[in-house]
Amino acid sequence: MAETLVILFAALILDRLIGDPDWLWRRVPHPVVFFGKLIGWADTRFNDNGASETRREKNGFATIAVLMIGAIVAGTFLGDLFDALGGAGFVLEAVLVAVFLAQKSLADHVGAVAQGLRAGGIDGGRRAVSMIVGRDPETLDEAGICRAAVESLAENASDGVVAPAFWYAVFGLPGLLAYKMLNTADSMIGHKTDRHRAFGRASARLDDFANWLPARLTALLIVAAGGLDRWRDRIRTVMRDARLHRSPNAGWPESAMAAVSGLALGGPRVYRGDMADEPFMNDEGRKDTGPDDIDAALGVFWRAMTVLAVVAGVLAVLAG
């Protein structure tokens, strides 16, 4: 456990400093891209539009089960290999864990929205935000673009950093790879569309389960990043508003970010032409947001990630 936490601490620092270098992933496929190809193949092969909903649901369950077992086997093999390599294996494992974290890449993509608004106005902001959210960018004004960016930052702080870090800390590389396989499957086939409602049901439900605790931990990290001032009020806002989100998990980090940043997040938005008329989290906060609010939210995010790294380091010392 101590060694795993030390590796996690090193991976968090490495990902924060380097992130996902474009020059590397232009030459070598990212592991998540490989996961996506496997999931896409399974979707094409086993999600038969002509089959009954029950059959498609069973196929979907079997698919995600096999994919996750494969990820666990691969993680176990790699863990044993790195153990056998000694110090070199320690470094290689830290690099691999960093590959599956998304601190810098997430911050870069969210920061690009603020840059797009400043350089290209509404059109520039819409182009940038369309890279990170599923809602229809053409329906967003400047405030909507900024709220979407901040919400994506908060939600993906959980899915892209805290959750993989948590499952690695608990189960090592098998846990990390299984989580990333599941989370990638949820993003690809977990939607409630006609094609994936049945086939992706198991992936969506398992992903909700896998993110239940990490989402709540992320909310605590974000509240901690806000400092001691009014922390009780922020906790109360999270406890009151997290359930307003249609996701059982996303509302926790998003309501925490709303409380810390003083913004009202959520609210009505359009997905694939359909209006989602949802209430605001921290409704008393500001709704007229701008690029500076994205910058401020990024500051909260980085402070939360600092707290996460410190916690990993302290736990490593205590476990040792």
PDB file of N, CA and C in Angstrom, residues 65-145:
ATOM      1  N   ALA A  65     -18.451  -6.918 -18.850  1.00  0.00           N
ATOM      2  CA  ALA A  65     -17.813  -7.856 -17.919  1.00  0.00           C
ATOM      3  C   ALA A  65     -16.514  -8.398 -18.508  1.00  0.00           C
ATOM      4  N   VAL A  66     -16.562  -8.819 -19.773  1.00  0.00           N
ATOM      5  CA  VAL A  66     -15.370  -9.370 -20.415  1.00  0.00           C
ATOM      6  C   VAL A  66     -14.291  -8.300 -20.567  1.00  0.00           C
ATOM      7  N   LEU A  67     -14.694  -7.107 -20.967  1.00  0.00           N
ATOM      8  CA  LEU A  67     -13.725  -6.034 -21.137  1.00  0.00           C
ATOM      9  C   LEU A  67     -13.047  -5.671 -19.816  1.00  0.00           C
ATOM     10  N   MET A  68     -13.821  -5.614 -18.738  1.00  0.00           N
ATOM     11  CA  MET A  68     -13.227  -5.270 -17.448  1.00  0.00           C
ATOM     12  C   MET A  68     -12.340  -6.392 -16.930  1.00  0.00           C
ATOM     13  N   ILE A  69     -12.731  -7.642 -17.139  1.00  0.00           N
ATOM     14  CA  ILE A  69     -11.877  -8.764 -16.739  1.00  0.00           C
ATOM     15  C   ILE A  69     -10.564  -8.713 -17.510  1.00  0.00           C
ATOM     16  N   GLY A  70     -10.659  -8.408 -18.809  1.00  0.00           N
ATOM     17  CA  GLY A  70      -9.444  -8.272 -19.609  1.00  0.00           C
ATOM     18  C   GLY A  70      -8.547  -7.162 -19.084  1.00  0.00           C
ATOM     19  N   ALA A  71      -9.153  -6.041 -18.673  1.00  0.00           N
ATOM     20  CA  ALA A  71      -8.370  -4.936 -18.116  1.00  0.00           C
ATOM     21  C   ALA A  71      -7.718  -5.340 -16.804  1.00  0.00           C
ATOM     22  N   ILE A  72      -8.429  -6.089 -15.977  1.00  0.00           N
ATOM     23  CA  ILE A  72      -7.865  -6.556 -14.705  1.00  0.00           C
ATOM     24  C   ILE A  72      -6.696  -7.498 -14.940  1.00  0.00           C
ATOM     25  N   VAL A  73      -6.847  -8.401 -15.896  1.00  0.00           N
ATOM     26  CA  VAL A  73      -5.754  -9.326 -16.230  1.00  0.00           C
ATOM     27  C   VAL A  73      -4.538  -8.548 -16.726  1.00  0.00           C
ATOM     28  N   ALA A  74      -4.762  -7.580 -17.614  1.00  0.00           N
ATOM     29  CA  ALA A  74      -3.657  -6.773 -18.131  1.00  0.00           C
ATOM     30  C   ALA A  74      -2.993  -5.984 -17.006  1.00  0.00           C
ATOM     31  N   GLY A  75      -3.800  -5.422 -16.105  1.00  0.00           N
ATOM     32  CA  GLY A  75      -3.246  -4.677 -14.988  1.00  0.00           C
ATOM     33  C   GLY A  75      -2.434  -5.552 -14.053  1.00  0.00           C
ATOM     34  N   THR A  76      -2.904  -6.762 -13.810  1.00  0.00           N
ATOM     35  CA  THR A  76      -2.178  -7.703 -12.959  1.00  0.00           C
ATOM     36  C   THR A  76      -0.841  -8.073 -13.583  1.00  0.00           C
ATOM     37  N   PHE A  77      -0.862  -8.349 -14.889  1.00  0.00           N
ATOM     38  CA  PHE A  77       0.377  -8.694 -15.598  1.00  0.00           C
ATOM     39  C   PHE A  77       1.381  -7.546 -15.530  1.00  0.00           C
ATOM     40  N   LEU A  78       0.922  -6.342 -15.811  1.00  0.00           N
ATOM     41  CA  LEU A  78       1.820  -5.190 -15.794  1.00  0.00           C
ATOM     42  C   LEU A  78       2.342  -4.919 -14.383  1.00  0.00           C
ATOM     43  N   GLY A  79       1.483  -5.065 -13.377  1.00  0.00           N
ATOM     44  CA  GLY A  79       1.918  -4.868 -12.002  1.00  0.00           C
ATOM     45  C   GLY A  79       3.014  -5.846 -11.611  1.00  0.00           C
ATOM     46  N   ASP A  80       2.837  -7.117 -11.980  1.00  0.00           N
ATOM     47  CA  ASP A  80       3.858  -8.128 -11.684  1.00  0.00           C
ATOM     48  C   ASP A  80       5.153  -7.833 -12.440  1.00  0.00           C
ATOM     49  N   LEU A  81       5.012  -7.398 -13.684  1.00  0.00           N
ATOM     50  CA  LEU A  81       6.196  -7.071 -14.484  1.00  0.00           C
ATOM     51  C   LEU A  81       6.968  -5.912 -13.875  1.00  0.00           C
ATOM     52  N   PHE A  82       6.260  -4.864 -13.491  1.00  0.00           N
ATOM     53  CA  PHE A  82       6.937  -3.702 -12.906  1.00  0.00           C
ATOM     54  C   PHE A  82       7.578  -4.063 -11.573  1.00  0.00           C
ATOM     55  N   ASP A  83       6.931  -4.923 -10.784  1.00  0.00           N
ATOM     56  CA  ASP A  83       7.531  -5.364  -9.515  1.00  0.00           C
ATOM     57  C   ASP A  83       8.858  -6.079  -9.759  1.00  0.00           C
ATOM     58  N   ALA A  84       8.894  -6.889 -10.818  1.00  0.00           N
ATOM     59  CA  ALA A  84      10.096  -7.660 -11.126  1.00  0.00           C
ATOM     60  C   ALA A  84      11.241  -6.764 -11.610  1.00  0.00           C
ATOM     61  N   LEU A  85      10.910  -5.581 -12.125  1.00  0.00           N
ATOM     62  CA  LEU A  85      11.934  -4.692 -12.671  1.00  0.00           C
ATOM     63  C   LEU A  85      12.552  -3.777 -11.624  1.00  0.00           C
ATOM     64  N   GLY A  86      12.063  -3.825 -10.398  1.00  0.00           N
ATOM     65  CA  GLY A  86      12.641  -3.031  -9.326  1.00  0.00           C
ATOM     66  C   GLY A  86      12.446  -1.538  -9.529  1.00  0.00           C
ATOM     67  N   GLY A  87      13.553  -0.776  -9.409  1.00  0.00           N
ATOM     68  CA  GLY A  87      13.477   0.680  -9.520  1.00  0.00           C
ATOM     69  C   GLY A  87      12.965   1.147 -10.870  1.00  0.00           C
ATOM     70  N   ALA A  88      13.374   0.495 -11.935  1.00  0.00           N
ATOM     71  CA  ALA A  88      12.889   0.855 -13.269  1.00  0.00           C
ATOM     72  C   ALA A  88      11.386   0.621 -13.369  1.00  0.00           C
ATOM     73  N   GLY A  89      10.924  -0.451 -12.739  1.00  0.00           N
ATOM     74  CA  GLY A  89       9.495  -0.735 -12.748  1.00  0.00           C
ATOM     75  C   GLY A  89       8.699   0.314 -11.999  1.00  0.00           C
ATOM     76  N   PHE A  90       9.283   0.833 -10.910  1.00  0.00           N
ATOM     77  CA  PHE A  90       8.637   1.908 -10.148  1.00  0.00           C
ATOM     78  C   PHE A  90       8.391   3.117 -11.051  1.00  0.00           C
ATOM     79  N   VAL A  91       9.419   3.492 -11.797  1.00  0.00           N
ATOM     80  CA  VAL A  91       9.314   4.647 -12.699  1.00  0.00           C
ATOM     81  C   VAL A  91       8.296   4.376 -13.794  1.00  0.00           C
ATOM     82  N   LEU A  92       8.367   3.191 -14.396  1.00  0.00           N
ATOM     83  CA  LEU A  92       7.447   2.859 -15.486  1.00  0.00           C
ATOM     84  C   LEU A  92       5.998   2.844 -15.007  1.00  0.00           C
ATOM     85  N   GLU A  93       5.770   2.340 -13.797  1.00  0.00           N
ATOM     86  CA  GLU A  93       4.403   2.317 -13.279  1.00  0.00           C
ATOM     87  C   GLU A  93       3.902   3.730 -13.000  1.00  0.00           C
ATOM     88  N   ALA A  94       4.760   4.580 -12.463  1.00  0.00           N
ATOM     89  CA  ALA A  94       4.360   5.965 -12.224  1.00  0.00           C
ATOM     90  C   ALA A  94       3.997   6.660 -13.526  1.00  0.00           C
ATOM     91  N   VAL A  95       4.770   6.407 -14.577  1.00  0.00           N
ATOM     92  CA  VAL A  95       4.470   6.995 -15.893  1.00  0.00           C
ATOM     93  C   VAL A  95       3.140   6.479 -16.418  1.00  0.00           C
ATOM     94  N   LEU A  96       2.898   5.174 -16.278  1.00  0.00           N
ATOM     95  CA  LEU A  96       1.641   4.598 -16.769  1.00  0.00           C
ATOM     96  C   LEU A  96       0.443   5.161 -16.011  1.00  0.00           C
ATOM     97  N   VAL A  97       0.560   5.273 -14.702  1.00  0.00           N
ATOM     98  CA  VAL A  97      -0.542   5.846 -13.921  1.00  0.00           C
ATOM     99  C   VAL A  97      -0.793   7.285 -14.349  1.00  0.00           C
ATOM    100  N   ALA A  98       0.268   8.050 -14.573  1.00  0.00           N
ATOM    101  CA  ALA A  98       0.121   9.442 -15.011  1.00  0.00           C
ATOM    102  C   ALA A  98      -0.608   9.533 -16.339  1.00  0.00           C
ATOM    103  N   VAL A  99      -0.379   8.559 -17.210  1.00  0.00           N
ATOM    104  CA  VAL A  99      -1.048   8.539 -18.517  1.00  0.00           C
ATOM    105  C   VAL A  99      -2.562   8.482 -18.357  1.00  0.00           C
ATOM    106  N   PHE A 100      -3.028   7.805 -17.298  1.00  0.00           N
ATOM    107  CA  PHE A 100      -4.470   7.632 -17.089  1.00  0.00           C
ATOM    108  C   PHE A 100      -5.079   8.725 -16.214  1.00  0.00           C
ATOM    109  N   LEU A 101      -4.288   9.705 -15.824  1.00  0.00           N
ATOM    110  CA  LEU A 101      -4.811  10.869 -15.109  1.00  0.00           C
ATOM    111  C   LEU A 101      -4.963  12.026 -16.099  1.00  0.00           C
ATOM    112  N   ALA A 102      -5.751  13.024 -15.736  1.00  0.00           N
ATOM    113  CA  ALA A 102      -6.079  14.054 -16.733  1.00  0.00           C
ATOM    114  C   ALA A 102      -6.067  15.462 -16.149  1.00  0.00           C
ATOM    115  N   GLN A 103      -5.159  15.739 -15.223  1.00  0.00           N
ATOM    116  CA  GLN A 103      -5.141  17.073 -14.624  1.00  0.00           C
ATOM    117  C   GLN A 103      -4.805  18.153 -15.655  1.00  0.00           C
ATOM    118  N   LYS A 104      -3.627  18.047 -16.249  1.00  0.00           N
ATOM    119  CA  LYS A 104      -3.168  19.107 -17.145  1.00  0.00           C
ATOM    120  C   LYS A 104      -4.003  19.172 -18.417  1.00  0.00           C
ATOM    121  N   SER A 105      -4.332  18.021 -18.990  1.00  0.00           N
ATOM    122  CA  SER A 105      -5.112  18.034 -20.230  1.00  0.00           C
ATOM    123  C   SER A 105      -6.493  18.630 -19.993  1.00  0.00           C
ATOM    124  N   LEU A 106      -7.104  18.311 -18.855  1.00  0.00           N
ATOM    125  CA  LEU A 106      -8.410  18.882 -18.525  1.00  0.00           C
ATOM    126  C   LEU A 106      -8.290  20.394 -18.359  1.00  0.00           C
ATOM    127  N   ALA A 107      -7.312  20.842 -17.605  1.00  0.00           N
ATOM    128  CA  ALA A 107      -7.136  22.274 -17.398  1.00  0.00           C
ATOM    129  C   ALA A 107      -6.847  22.992 -18.709  1.00  0.00           C
ATOM    130  N   ASP A 108      -6.057  22.366 -19.577  1.00  0.00           N
ATOM    131  CA  ASP A 108      -5.744  22.983 -20.873  1.00  0.00           C
ATOM    132  C   ASP A 108      -6.999  23.150 -21.727  1.00  0.00           C
ATOM    133  N   HIS A 109      -7.844  22.100 -21.766  1.00  0.00           N
ATOM    134  CA  HIS A 109      -9.056  22.169 -22.586  1.00  0.00           C
ATOM    135  C   HIS A 109     -10.046  23.203 -22.040  1.00  0.00           C
ATOM    136  N   VAL A 110     -10.172  23.264 -20.727  1.00  0.00           N
ATOM    137  CA  VAL A 110     -11.081  24.244 -20.135  1.00  0.00           C
ATOM    138  C   VAL A 110     -10.520  25.655 -20.301  1.00  0.00           C
ATOM    139  N   GLY A 111      -9.219  25.804 -20.095  1.00  0.00           N
ATOM    140  CA  GLY A 111      -8.599  27.110 -20.286  1.00  0.00           C
ATOM    141  C   GLY A 111      -8.732  27.599 -21.718  1.00  0.00           C
ATOM    142  N   ALA A 112      -8.768  26.679 -22.677  1.00  0.00           N
ATOM    143  CA  ALA A 112      -8.919  27.060 -24.084  1.00  0.00           C
ATOM    144  C   ALA A 112     -10.258  27.738 -24.347  1.00  0.00           C
ATOM    145  N   VAL A 113     -11.270  27.439 -23.526  1.00  0.00           N
ATOM    146  CA  VAL A 113     -12.574  28.082 -23.698  1.00  0.00           C
ATOM    147  C   VAL A 113     -12.462  29.568 -23.371  1.00  0.00           C
ATOM    148  N   ALA A 114     -11.793  29.896 -22.263  1.00  0.00           N
ATOM    149  CA  ALA A 114     -11.582  31.304 -21.919  1.00  0.00           C
ATOM    150  C   ALA A 114     -10.759  32.005 -22.992  1.00  0.00           C
ATOM    151  N   GLN A 115      -9.730  31.326 -23.483  1.00  0.00           N
ATOM    152  CA  GLN A 115      -8.903  31.905 -24.533  1.00  0.00           C
ATOM    153  C   GLN A 115      -9.710  32.102 -25.814  1.00  0.00           C
ATOM    154  N   GLY A 116     -10.569  31.124 -26.131  1.00  0.00           N
ATOM    155  CA  GLY A 116     -11.389  31.231 -27.323  1.00  0.00           C
ATOM    156  C   GLY A 116     -12.343  32.407 -27.253  1.00  0.00           C
ATOM    157  N   LEU A 117     -12.931  32.625 -26.088  1.00  0.00           N
ATOM    158  CA  LEU A 117     -13.841  33.760 -25.923  1.00  0.00           C
ATOM    159  C   LEU A 117     -13.096  35.077 -26.066  1.00  0.00           C
ATOM    160  N   ARG A 118     -11.921  35.154 -25.489  1.00  0.00           N
ATOM    161  CA  ARG A 118     -11.175  36.417 -25.548  1.00  0.00           C
ATOM    162  C   ARG A 118     -10.659  36.710 -26.960  1.00  0.00           C
ATOM    163  N   ALA A 119     -10.260  35.643 -27.668  1.00  0.00           N
ATOM    164  CA  ALA A 119      -9.669  35.860 -28.990  1.00  0.00           C
ATOM    165  C   ALA A 119     -10.704  35.868 -30.107  1.00  0.00           C
ATOM    166  N   GLY A 120     -11.742  35.057 -29.964  1.00  0.00           N
ATOM    167  CA  GLY A 120     -12.695  34.897 -31.064  1.00  0.00           C
ATOM    168  C   GLY A 120     -14.127  35.186 -30.713  1.00  0.00           C
ATOM    169  N   GLY A 121     -14.371  35.752 -29.528  1.00  0.00           N
ATOM    170  CA  GLY A 121     -15.736  36.080 -29.140  1.00  0.00           C
ATOM    171  C   GLY A 121     -16.597  34.840 -28.952  1.00  0.00           C
ATOM    172  N   ILE A 122     -17.905  34.994 -29.163  1.00  0.00           N
ATOM    173  CA  ILE A 122     -18.852  33.890 -28.960  1.00  0.00           C
ATOM    174  C   ILE A 122     -18.504  32.695 -29.833  1.00  0.00           C
ATOM    175  N   ASP A 123     -18.186  32.921 -31.099  1.00  0.00           N
ATOM    176  CA  ASP A 123     -17.872  31.814 -32.003  1.00  0.00           C
ATOM    177  C   ASP A 123     -16.643  31.046 -31.530  1.00  0.00           C
ATOM    178  N   GLY A 124     -15.616  31.773 -31.072  1.00  0.00           N
ATOM    179  CA  GLY A 124     -14.420  31.106 -30.569  1.00  0.00           C
ATOM    180  C   GLY A 124     -14.704  30.313 -29.314  1.00  0.00           C
ATOM    181  N   GLY A 125     -15.538  30.866 -28.434  1.00  0.00           N
ATOM    182  CA  GLY A 125     -15.904  30.149 -27.218  1.00  0.00           C
ATOM    183  C   GLY A 125     -16.723  28.910 -27.516  1.00  0.00           C
ATOM    184  N   ARG A 126     -17.640  29.031 -28.469  1.00  0.00           N
ATOM    185  CA  ARG A 126     -18.461  27.878 -28.826  1.00  0.00           C
ATOM    186  C   ARG A 126     -17.627  26.754 -29.420  1.00  0.00           C
ATOM    187  N   ARG A 127     -16.671  27.118 -30.275  1.00  0.00           N
ATOM    188  CA  ARG A 127     -15.809  26.079 -30.851  1.00  0.00           C
ATOM    189  C   ARG A 127     -15.014  25.368 -29.763  1.00  0.00           C
ATOM    190  N   ALA A 128     -14.490  26.117 -28.823  1.00  0.00           N
ATOM    191  CA  ALA A 128     -13.668  25.515 -27.771  1.00  0.00           C
ATOM    192  C   ALA A 128     -14.507  24.672 -26.822  1.00  0.00           C
ATOM    193  N   VAL A 129     -15.685  25.166 -26.435  1.00  0.00           N
ATOM    194  CA  VAL A 129     -16.485  24.424 -25.462  1.00  0.00           C
ATOM    195  C   VAL A 129     -17.089  23.172 -26.084  1.00  0.00           C
ATOM    196  N   SER A 130     -17.276  23.172 -27.422  1.00  0.00           N
ATOM    197  CA  SER A 130     -17.828  21.980 -28.075  1.00  0.00           C
ATOM    198  C   SER A 130     -16.893  20.785 -27.963  1.00  0.00           C
ATOM    199  N   MET A 131     -15.614  21.042 -27.629  1.00  0.00           N
ATOM    200  CA  MET A 131     -14.645  19.955 -27.483  1.00  0.00           C
ATOM    201  C   MET A 131     -14.776  19.236 -26.153  1.00  0.00           C
ATOM    202  N   ILE A 132     -15.497  19.838 -25.188  1.00  0.00           N
ATOM    203  CA  ILE A 132     -15.506  19.245 -23.848  1.00  0.00           C
ATOM    204  C   ILE A 132     -16.900  18.990 -23.296  1.00  0.00           C
ATOM    205  N   VAL A 133     -17.965  19.440 -23.974  1.00  0.00           N
ATOM    206  CA  VAL A 133     -19.313  19.211 -23.451  1.00  0.00           C
ATOM    207  C   VAL A 133     -20.198  18.628 -24.540  1.00  0.00           C
ATOM    208  N   GLY A 134     -21.292  17.972 -24.114  1.00  0.00           N
ATOM    209  CA  GLY A 134     -22.206  17.354 -25.055  1.00  0.00           C
ATOM    210  C   GLY A 134     -23.382  18.228 -25.441  1.00  0.00           C
ATOM    211  N   ARG A 135     -23.573  19.350 -24.759  1.00  0.00           N
ATOM    212  CA  ARG A 135     -24.718  20.200 -25.067  1.00  0.00           C
ATOM    213  C   ARG A 135     -24.491  20.942 -26.386  1.00  0.00           C
ATOM    214  N   ASP A 136     -25.554  21.456 -26.977  1.00  0.00           N
ATOM    215  CA  ASP A 136     -25.473  22.131 -28.263  1.00  0.00           C
ATOM    216  C   ASP A 136     -24.823  23.506 -28.097  1.00  0.00           C
ATOM    217  N   PRO A 137     -23.611  23.711 -28.634  1.00  0.00           N
ATOM    218  CA  PRO A 137     -22.912  24.979 -28.400  1.00  0.00           C
ATOM    219  C   PRO A 137     -23.608  26.179 -29.039  1.00  0.00           C
ATOM    220  N   GLU A 138     -24.341  25.949 -30.134  1.00  0.00           N
ATOM    221  CA  GLU A 138     -24.977  27.071 -30.821  1.00  0.00           C
ATOM    222  C   GLU A 138     -26.081  27.707 -29.984  1.00  0.00           C
ATOM    223  N   THR A 139     -26.542  27.022 -28.958  1.00  0.00           N
ATOM    224  CA  THR A 139     -27.595  27.568 -28.104  1.00  0.00           C
ATOM    225  C   THR A 139     -27.038  28.377 -26.938  1.00  0.00           C
ATOM    226  N   LEU A 140     -25.707  28.434 -26.809  1.00  0.00           N
ATOM    227  CA  LEU A 140     -25.088  29.043 -25.637  1.00  0.00           C
ATOM    228  C   LEU A 140     -24.660  30.476 -25.903  1.00  0.00           C
ATOM    229  N   ASP A 141     -24.973  31.368 -24.967  1.00  0.00           N
ATOM    230  CA  ASP A 141     -24.403  32.704 -24.979  1.00  0.00           C
ATOM    231  C   ASP A 141     -23.095  32.662 -24.183  1.00  0.00           C
ATOM    232  N   GLU A 142     -22.455  33.818 -23.965  1.00  0.00           N
ATOM    233  CA  GLU A 142     -21.168  33.814 -23.275  1.00  0.00           C
ATOM    234  C   GLU A 142     -21.287  33.226 -21.870  1.00  0.00           C
ATOM    235  N   ALA A 143     -22.324  33.617 -21.145  1.00  0.00           N
ATOM    236  CA  ALA A 143     -22.493  33.096 -19.786  1.00  0.00           C
ATOM    237  C   ALA A 143     -22.695  31.584 -19.809  1.00  0.00           C
ATOM    238  N   GLY A 144     -23.498  31.086 -20.778  1.00  0.00           N
ATOM    239  CA  GLY A 144     -23.735  29.651 -20.888  1.00  0.00           C
ATOM    240  C   GLY A 144     -22.474  28.896 -21.243  1.00  0.00           C
ATOM    241  N   ILE A 145     -21.646  29.477 -22.103  1.00  0.00           N
ATOM    242  CA  ILE A 145     -20.372  28.852 -22.462  1.00  0.00           C
ATOM    243  C   ILE A 145     -19.481  28.728 -21.232  1.00  0.00           C
TER     244      ILE A 145
END
